[in-house]
């Protein structure tokens, strides 16, 4: 009996399209994520994009959900590392884990710059995308709160730590400086030392 191969190929094609859209989103913001540009980047026909994503909003929503899934998985890894430590992690180690919770595994300046830019762009695109981003932010804050708790910083407000981390990264970006993750980690570490029990 012949096993159909269309479904795995279709899933692979959809993943390629999402990867291309994600690259465009990170590099150039939401304005770059058009069916035509994504098709060109993925090396597929314009019709292929429409087959998998019936609208630009659907494509952006899928990108947002994919990015969030990757970020959330990295936050869970950071949480597991913190929970596995015999002694309470230092403020600096906890700050590094919080930055991973905020941004995902890639902490290069270009990845963080792209992430900050699409984050702002997405809120202006549509109500549905903004609502999805808001939902994802609540998940992020719960993960940050758990990282703080298992790391010995239960009194540190997670929402404030998240805002500080992202705010410092944005400040470094706007000032044209480099080493975004290191700068944000240092600032978060100083903030957390106030809450060590």
PDB file of C-alpha atoms in Angstrom:
ATOM      1  CA  UNK A   1       0.000   0.000   0.000  1.00  0.00           C
ATOM      2  CA  UNK A   2       1.310   3.423  -0.947  1.00  0.00           C
ATOM      3  CA  UNK A   3       1.659   5.948   1.885  1.00  0.00           C
ATOM      4  CA  UNK A   4       0.564   9.470   0.952  1.00  0.00           C
ATOM      5  CA  UNK A   5       3.389  12.007   1.149  1.00  0.00           C
ATOM      6  CA  UNK A   6       1.416  15.179   0.535  1.00  0.00           C
ATOM      7  CA  UNK A   7       0.725  15.945   4.166  1.00  0.00           C
ATOM      8  CA  UNK A   8       4.358  15.904   5.382  1.00  0.00           C
ATOM      9  CA  UNK A   9       5.414  17.889   2.315  1.00  0.00           C
ATOM     10  CA  UNK A  10       2.625  20.352   2.988  1.00  0.00           C
ATOM     11  CA  UNK A  11       3.708  20.762   6.605  1.00  0.00           C
ATOM     12  CA  UNK A  12       7.303  21.270   5.484  1.00  0.00           C
ATOM     13  CA  UNK A  13       6.251  23.854   2.887  1.00  0.00           C
ATOM     14  CA  UNK A  14       4.150  25.723   5.464  1.00  0.00           C
ATOM     15  CA  UNK A  15       7.130  25.697   7.866  1.00  0.00           C
ATOM     16  CA  UNK A  16       9.407  27.088   5.125  1.00  0.00           C
ATOM     17  CA  UNK A  17       6.923  29.864   4.429  1.00  0.00           C
ATOM     18  CA  UNK A  18       6.654  30.696   8.131  1.00  0.00           C
ATOM     19  CA  UNK A  19      10.448  30.722   8.477  1.00  0.00           C
ATOM     20  CA  UNK A  20      10.748  33.125   5.538  1.00  0.00           C
ATOM     21  CA  UNK A  21       8.034  35.372   6.967  1.00  0.00           C
ATOM     22  CA  UNK A  22       9.722  35.298  10.383  1.00  0.00           C
ATOM     23  CA  UNK A  23      13.051  36.342   8.858  1.00  0.00           C
ATOM     24  CA  UNK A  24      11.396  39.248   7.063  1.00  0.00           C
ATOM     25  CA  UNK A  25       9.533  40.238  10.213  1.00  0.00           C
ATOM     26  CA  UNK A  26      12.709  40.222  12.314  1.00  0.00           C
ATOM     27  CA  UNK A  27      14.784  42.054   9.725  1.00  0.00           C
ATOM     28  CA  UNK A  28      12.358  44.664   8.439  1.00  0.00           C
ATOM     29  CA  UNK A  29       9.207  44.653  10.575  1.00  0.00           C
ATOM     30  CA  UNK A  30       5.628  43.879   9.689  1.00  0.00           C
ATOM     31  CA  UNK A  31       5.619  46.055   6.559  1.00  0.00           C
ATOM     32  CA  UNK A  32       7.987  43.570   4.895  1.00  0.00           C
ATOM     33  CA  UNK A  33       5.671  40.613   5.475  1.00  0.00           C
ATOM     34  CA  UNK A  34       3.653  40.591   2.273  1.00  0.00           C
ATOM     35  CA  UNK A  35       2.569  37.524   0.331  1.00  0.00           C
ATOM     36  CA  UNK A  36       4.852  38.542  -2.541  1.00  0.00           C
ATOM     37  CA  UNK A  37       7.967  39.140  -0.425  1.00  0.00           C
ATOM     38  CA  UNK A  38       7.443  35.983   1.618  1.00  0.00           C
ATOM     39  CA  UNK A  39       6.981  33.923  -1.566  1.00  0.00           C
ATOM     40  CA  UNK A  40      10.200  35.336  -2.989  1.00  0.00           C
ATOM     41  CA  UNK A  41      12.116  34.687   0.238  1.00  0.00           C
ATOM     42  CA  UNK A  42      10.740  31.131   0.590  1.00  0.00           C
ATOM     43  CA  UNK A  43      11.264  30.343  -3.092  1.00  0.00           C
ATOM     44  CA  UNK A  44       7.628  29.395  -3.655  1.00  0.00           C
ATOM     45  CA  UNK A  45       4.840  30.730  -5.821  1.00  0.00           C
ATOM     46  CA  UNK A  46       2.637  33.577  -4.666  1.00  0.00           C
ATOM     47  CA  UNK A  47      -0.281  31.134  -4.797  1.00  0.00           C
ATOM     48  CA  UNK A  48       1.445  28.858  -2.277  1.00  0.00           C
ATOM     49  CA  UNK A  49       1.351  31.613   0.301  1.00  0.00           C
ATOM     50  CA  UNK A  50      -2.371  32.101  -0.288  1.00  0.00           C
ATOM     51  CA  UNK A  51      -2.940  28.345  -0.068  1.00  0.00           C
ATOM     52  CA  UNK A  52      -1.573  28.199   3.488  1.00  0.00           C
ATOM     53  CA  UNK A  53      -2.504  31.699   4.672  1.00  0.00           C
ATOM     54  CA  UNK A  54      -5.645  33.297   3.285  1.00  0.00           C
ATOM     55  CA  UNK A  55      -4.686  36.798   4.397  1.00  0.00           C
ATOM     56  CA  UNK A  56      -1.703  38.826   5.492  1.00  0.00           C
ATOM     57  CA  UNK A  57      -3.169  38.968   9.001  1.00  0.00           C
ATOM     58  CA  UNK A  58      -3.348  35.163   9.069  1.00  0.00           C
ATOM     59  CA  UNK A  59       0.306  34.986   8.025  1.00  0.00           C
ATOM     60  CA  UNK A  60       1.337  37.537  10.659  1.00  0.00           C
ATOM     61  CA  UNK A  61      -0.725  35.712  13.305  1.00  0.00           C
ATOM     62  CA  UNK A  62       1.014  32.433  12.458  1.00  0.00           C
ATOM     63  CA  UNK A  63       4.404  34.197  12.664  1.00  0.00           C
ATOM     64  CA  UNK A  64       3.523  35.670  16.025  1.00  0.00           C
ATOM     65  CA  UNK A  65       2.394  32.286  17.354  1.00  0.00           C
ATOM     66  CA  UNK A  66       5.540  30.568  16.038  1.00  0.00           C
ATOM     67  CA  UNK A  67       7.825  33.175  17.595  1.00  0.00           C
ATOM     68  CA  UNK A  68       5.911  32.901  20.868  1.00  0.00           C
ATOM     69  CA  UNK A  69       6.174  29.095  20.868  1.00  0.00           C
ATOM     70  CA  UNK A  70       9.955  29.352  20.467  1.00  0.00           C
ATOM     71  CA  UNK A  71      10.225  32.057  23.133  1.00  0.00           C
ATOM     72  CA  UNK A  72       8.037  30.111  25.538  1.00  0.00           C
ATOM     73  CA  UNK A  73      10.084  26.931  25.058  1.00  0.00           C
ATOM     74  CA  UNK A  74      13.262  28.868  25.876  1.00  0.00           C
ATOM     75  CA  UNK A  75      11.585  30.342  28.972  1.00  0.00           C
ATOM     76  CA  UNK A  76      10.702  26.822  30.114  1.00  0.00           C
ATOM     77  CA  UNK A  77      14.331  25.718  29.618  1.00  0.00           C
ATOM     78  CA  UNK A  78      15.516  28.713  31.664  1.00  0.00           C
ATOM     79  CA  UNK A  79      13.019  27.831  34.388  1.00  0.00           C
ATOM     80  CA  UNK A  80      14.161  24.188  34.447  1.00  0.00           C
ATOM     81  CA  UNK A  81      17.798  25.294  34.772  1.00  0.00           C
ATOM     82  CA  UNK A  82      16.962  27.587  37.685  1.00  0.00           C
ATOM     83  CA  UNK A  83      14.933  24.878  39.422  1.00  0.00           C
ATOM     84  CA  UNK A  84      17.758  22.352  39.004  1.00  0.00           C
ATOM     85  CA  UNK A  85      20.366  24.475  40.797  1.00  0.00           C
ATOM     86  CA  UNK A  86      21.186  23.265  44.295  1.00  0.00           C
ATOM     87  CA  UNK A  87      21.711  26.786  45.623  1.00  0.00           C
ATOM     88  CA  UNK A  88      19.666  29.843  44.759  1.00  0.00           C
ATOM     89  CA  UNK A  89      20.959  31.305  41.488  1.00  0.00           C
ATOM     90  CA  UNK A  90      22.726  34.657  41.624  1.00  0.00           C
ATOM     91  CA  UNK A  91      20.968  37.841  40.604  1.00  0.00           C
ATOM     92  CA  UNK A  92      23.060  37.884  37.411  1.00  0.00           C
ATOM     93  CA  UNK A  93      22.190  34.283  36.471  1.00  0.00           C
ATOM     94  CA  UNK A  94      18.525  35.008  37.150  1.00  0.00           C
ATOM     95  CA  UNK A  95      18.706  38.179  35.053  1.00  0.00           C
ATOM     96  CA  UNK A  96      20.231  36.204  32.145  1.00  0.00           C
ATOM     97  CA  UNK A  97      17.402  33.701  32.391  1.00  0.00           C
ATOM     98  CA  UNK A  98      14.838  36.487  32.437  1.00  0.00           C
ATOM     99  CA  UNK A  99      16.317  37.957  29.253  1.00  0.00           C
ATOM    100  CA  UNK A 100      15.990  34.511  27.628  1.00  0.00           C
ATOM    101  CA  UNK A 101      12.402  34.371  28.914  1.00  0.00           C
ATOM    102  CA  UNK A 102      11.711  37.734  27.273  1.00  0.00           C
ATOM    103  CA  UNK A 103      13.488  37.204  23.986  1.00  0.00           C
ATOM    104  CA  UNK A 104      14.097  33.524  23.337  1.00  0.00           C
ATOM    105  CA  UNK A 105      17.342  31.699  22.716  1.00  0.00           C
ATOM    106  CA  UNK A 106      18.974  34.093  20.254  1.00  0.00           C
ATOM    107  CA  UNK A 107      20.450  37.001  22.173  1.00  0.00           C
ATOM    108  CA  UNK A 108      22.527  38.529  19.398  1.00  0.00           C
ATOM    109  CA  UNK A 109      22.135  42.255  18.891  1.00  0.00           C
ATOM    110  CA  UNK A 110      20.514  41.739  15.483  1.00  0.00           C
ATOM    111  CA  UNK A 111      17.973  39.233  16.858  1.00  0.00           C
ATOM    112  CA  UNK A 112      17.090  41.485  19.792  1.00  0.00           C
ATOM    113  CA  UNK A 113      16.866  44.560  17.566  1.00  0.00           C
ATOM    114  CA  UNK A 114      14.506  42.730  15.211  1.00  0.00           C
ATOM    115  CA  UNK A 115      12.444  41.368  18.088  1.00  0.00           C
ATOM    116  CA  UNK A 116      11.958  44.767  19.675  1.00  0.00           C
ATOM    117  CA  UNK A 117      10.978  46.320  16.360  1.00  0.00           C
ATOM    118  CA  UNK A 118       8.412  43.694  15.351  1.00  0.00           C
ATOM    119  CA  UNK A 119       6.988  43.775  18.874  1.00  0.00           C
ATOM    120  CA  UNK A 120       6.152  47.457  18.476  1.00  0.00           C
ATOM    121  CA  UNK A 121       5.027  47.021  14.843  1.00  0.00           C
ATOM    122  CA  UNK A 122       2.628  44.201  15.660  1.00  0.00           C
ATOM    123  CA  UNK A 123       0.583  46.283  18.072  1.00  0.00           C
ATOM    124  CA  UNK A 124      -0.256  48.685  15.225  1.00  0.00           C
ATOM    125  CA  UNK A 125      -1.289  46.063  12.662  1.00  0.00           C
ATOM    126  CA  UNK A 126      -4.705  44.872  13.821  1.00  0.00           C
ATOM    127  CA  UNK A 127      -6.870  44.340  16.859  1.00  0.00           C
ATOM    128  CA  UNK A 128      -6.564  40.560  16.521  1.00  0.00           C
ATOM    129  CA  UNK A 129      -2.767  40.666  16.460  1.00  0.00           C
ATOM    130  CA  UNK A 130      -2.685  43.099  19.358  1.00  0.00           C
ATOM    131  CA  UNK A 131      -5.021  40.838  21.375  1.00  0.00           C
ATOM    132  CA  UNK A 132      -2.839  37.795  20.626  1.00  0.00           C
ATOM    133  CA  UNK A 133       0.261  39.690  21.676  1.00  0.00           C
ATOM    134  CA  UNK A 134      -1.473  40.730  24.897  1.00  0.00           C
ATOM    135  CA  UNK A 135      -2.387  37.104  25.634  1.00  0.00           C
ATOM    136  CA  UNK A 136       1.184  36.014  24.982  1.00  0.00           C
ATOM    137  CA  UNK A 137       2.506  38.739  27.273  1.00  0.00           C
ATOM    138  CA  UNK A 138       0.452  37.355  30.150  1.00  0.00           C
ATOM    139  CA  UNK A 139       2.067  33.952  29.579  1.00  0.00           C
ATOM    140  CA  UNK A 140       5.509  35.590  29.490  1.00  0.00           C
ATOM    141  CA  UNK A 141       4.888  37.400  32.777  1.00  0.00           C
ATOM    142  CA  UNK A 142       3.747  34.170  34.468  1.00  0.00           C
ATOM    143  CA  UNK A 143       6.914  32.451  33.269  1.00  0.00           C
ATOM    144  CA  UNK A 144       9.059  35.340  34.508  1.00  0.00           C
ATOM    145  CA  UNK A 145       7.272  35.213  37.855  1.00  0.00           C
ATOM    146  CA  UNK A 146       8.036  31.497  38.154  1.00  0.00           C
ATOM    147  CA  UNK A 147      11.707  32.005  37.249  1.00  0.00           C
ATOM    148  CA  UNK A 148      11.928  34.686  39.937  1.00  0.00           C
ATOM    149  CA  UNK A 149      10.220  32.444  42.493  1.00  0.00           C
ATOM    150  CA  UNK A 150      12.422  29.372  41.980  1.00  0.00           C
ATOM    151  CA  UNK A 151      15.523  31.582  41.863  1.00  0.00           C
ATOM    152  CA  UNK A 152      14.889  33.032  45.323  1.00  0.00           C
ATOM    153  CA  UNK A 153      13.367  36.354  44.251  1.00  0.00           C
ATOM    154  CA  UNK A 154       9.661  35.814  45.038  1.00  0.00           C
ATOM    155  CA  UNK A 155       9.209  39.431  46.161  1.00  0.00           C
ATOM    156  CA  UNK A 156      10.487  40.898  42.892  1.00  0.00           C
ATOM    157  CA  UNK A 157       7.494  41.980  40.791  1.00  0.00           C
ATOM    158  CA  UNK A 158       7.584  40.049  37.515  1.00  0.00           C
ATOM    159  CA  UNK A 159       5.762  42.730  35.547  1.00  0.00           C
ATOM    160  CA  UNK A 160       8.323  45.313  36.651  1.00  0.00           C
ATOM    161  CA  UNK A 161      11.243  42.988  35.844  1.00  0.00           C
ATOM    162  CA  UNK A 162       9.802  42.353  32.367  1.00  0.00           C
ATOM    163  CA  UNK A 163       9.234  46.074  31.763  1.00  0.00           C
ATOM    164  CA  UNK A 164      12.736  46.919  32.981  1.00  0.00           C
ATOM    165  CA  UNK A 165      14.359  44.242  30.820  1.00  0.00           C
ATOM    166  CA  UNK A 166      12.553  45.321  27.673  1.00  0.00           C
ATOM    167  CA  UNK A 167      12.926  49.000  28.495  1.00  0.00           C
ATOM    168  CA  UNK A 168      16.689  48.719  28.933  1.00  0.00           C
ATOM    169  CA  UNK A 169      16.992  46.738  25.689  1.00  0.00           C
ATOM    170  CA  UNK A 170      15.008  49.435  23.873  1.00  0.00           C
ATOM    171  CA  UNK A 171      17.127  52.196  25.459  1.00  0.00           C
ATOM    172  CA  UNK A 172      20.338  50.505  24.314  1.00  0.00           C
ATOM    173  CA  UNK A 173      18.881  50.061  20.827  1.00  0.00           C
ATOM    174  CA  UNK A 174      17.739  53.695  20.555  1.00  0.00           C
ATOM    175  CA  UNK A 175      21.128  54.929  21.757  1.00  0.00           C
ATOM    176  CA  UNK A 176      22.808  52.920  18.993  1.00  0.00           C
ATOM    177  CA  UNK A 177      24.857  50.884  21.434  1.00  0.00           C
ATOM    178  CA  UNK A 178      25.756  47.212  21.169  1.00  0.00           C
ATOM    179  CA  UNK A 179      25.714  44.286  23.597  1.00  0.00           C
ATOM    180  CA  UNK A 180      21.997  44.658  24.203  1.00  0.00           C
ATOM    181  CA  UNK A 181      21.583  41.420  26.181  1.00  0.00           C
ATOM    182  CA  UNK A 182      24.605  42.133  28.387  1.00  0.00           C
ATOM    183  CA  UNK A 183      23.403  45.650  29.185  1.00  0.00           C
ATOM    184  CA  UNK A 184      19.903  44.467  30.033  1.00  0.00           C
ATOM    185  CA  UNK A 185      21.272  41.596  32.126  1.00  0.00           C
ATOM    186  CA  UNK A 186      23.460  43.968  34.135  1.00  0.00           C
ATOM    187  CA  UNK A 187      20.543  46.343  34.824  1.00  0.00           C
ATOM    188  CA  UNK A 188      18.186  43.511  35.767  1.00  0.00           C
ATOM    189  CA  UNK A 189      20.843  42.034  38.047  1.00  0.00           C
ATOM    190  CA  UNK A 190      21.121  45.347  39.915  1.00  0.00           C
ATOM    191  CA  UNK A 191      17.333  45.467  40.221  1.00  0.00           C
ATOM    192  CA  UNK A 192      17.117  41.891  41.539  1.00  0.00           C
ATOM    193  CA  UNK A 193      19.815  42.315  44.185  1.00  0.00           C
ATOM    194  CA  UNK A 194      17.372  44.559  46.058  1.00  0.00           C
ATOM    195  CA  UNK A 195      15.028  41.585  46.497  1.00  0.00           C
ATOM    196  CA  UNK A 196      17.417  38.857  47.654  1.00  0.00           C
ATOM    197  CA  UNK A 197      15.952  37.162  50.708  1.00  0.00           C
TER     198      UNK A 197
END
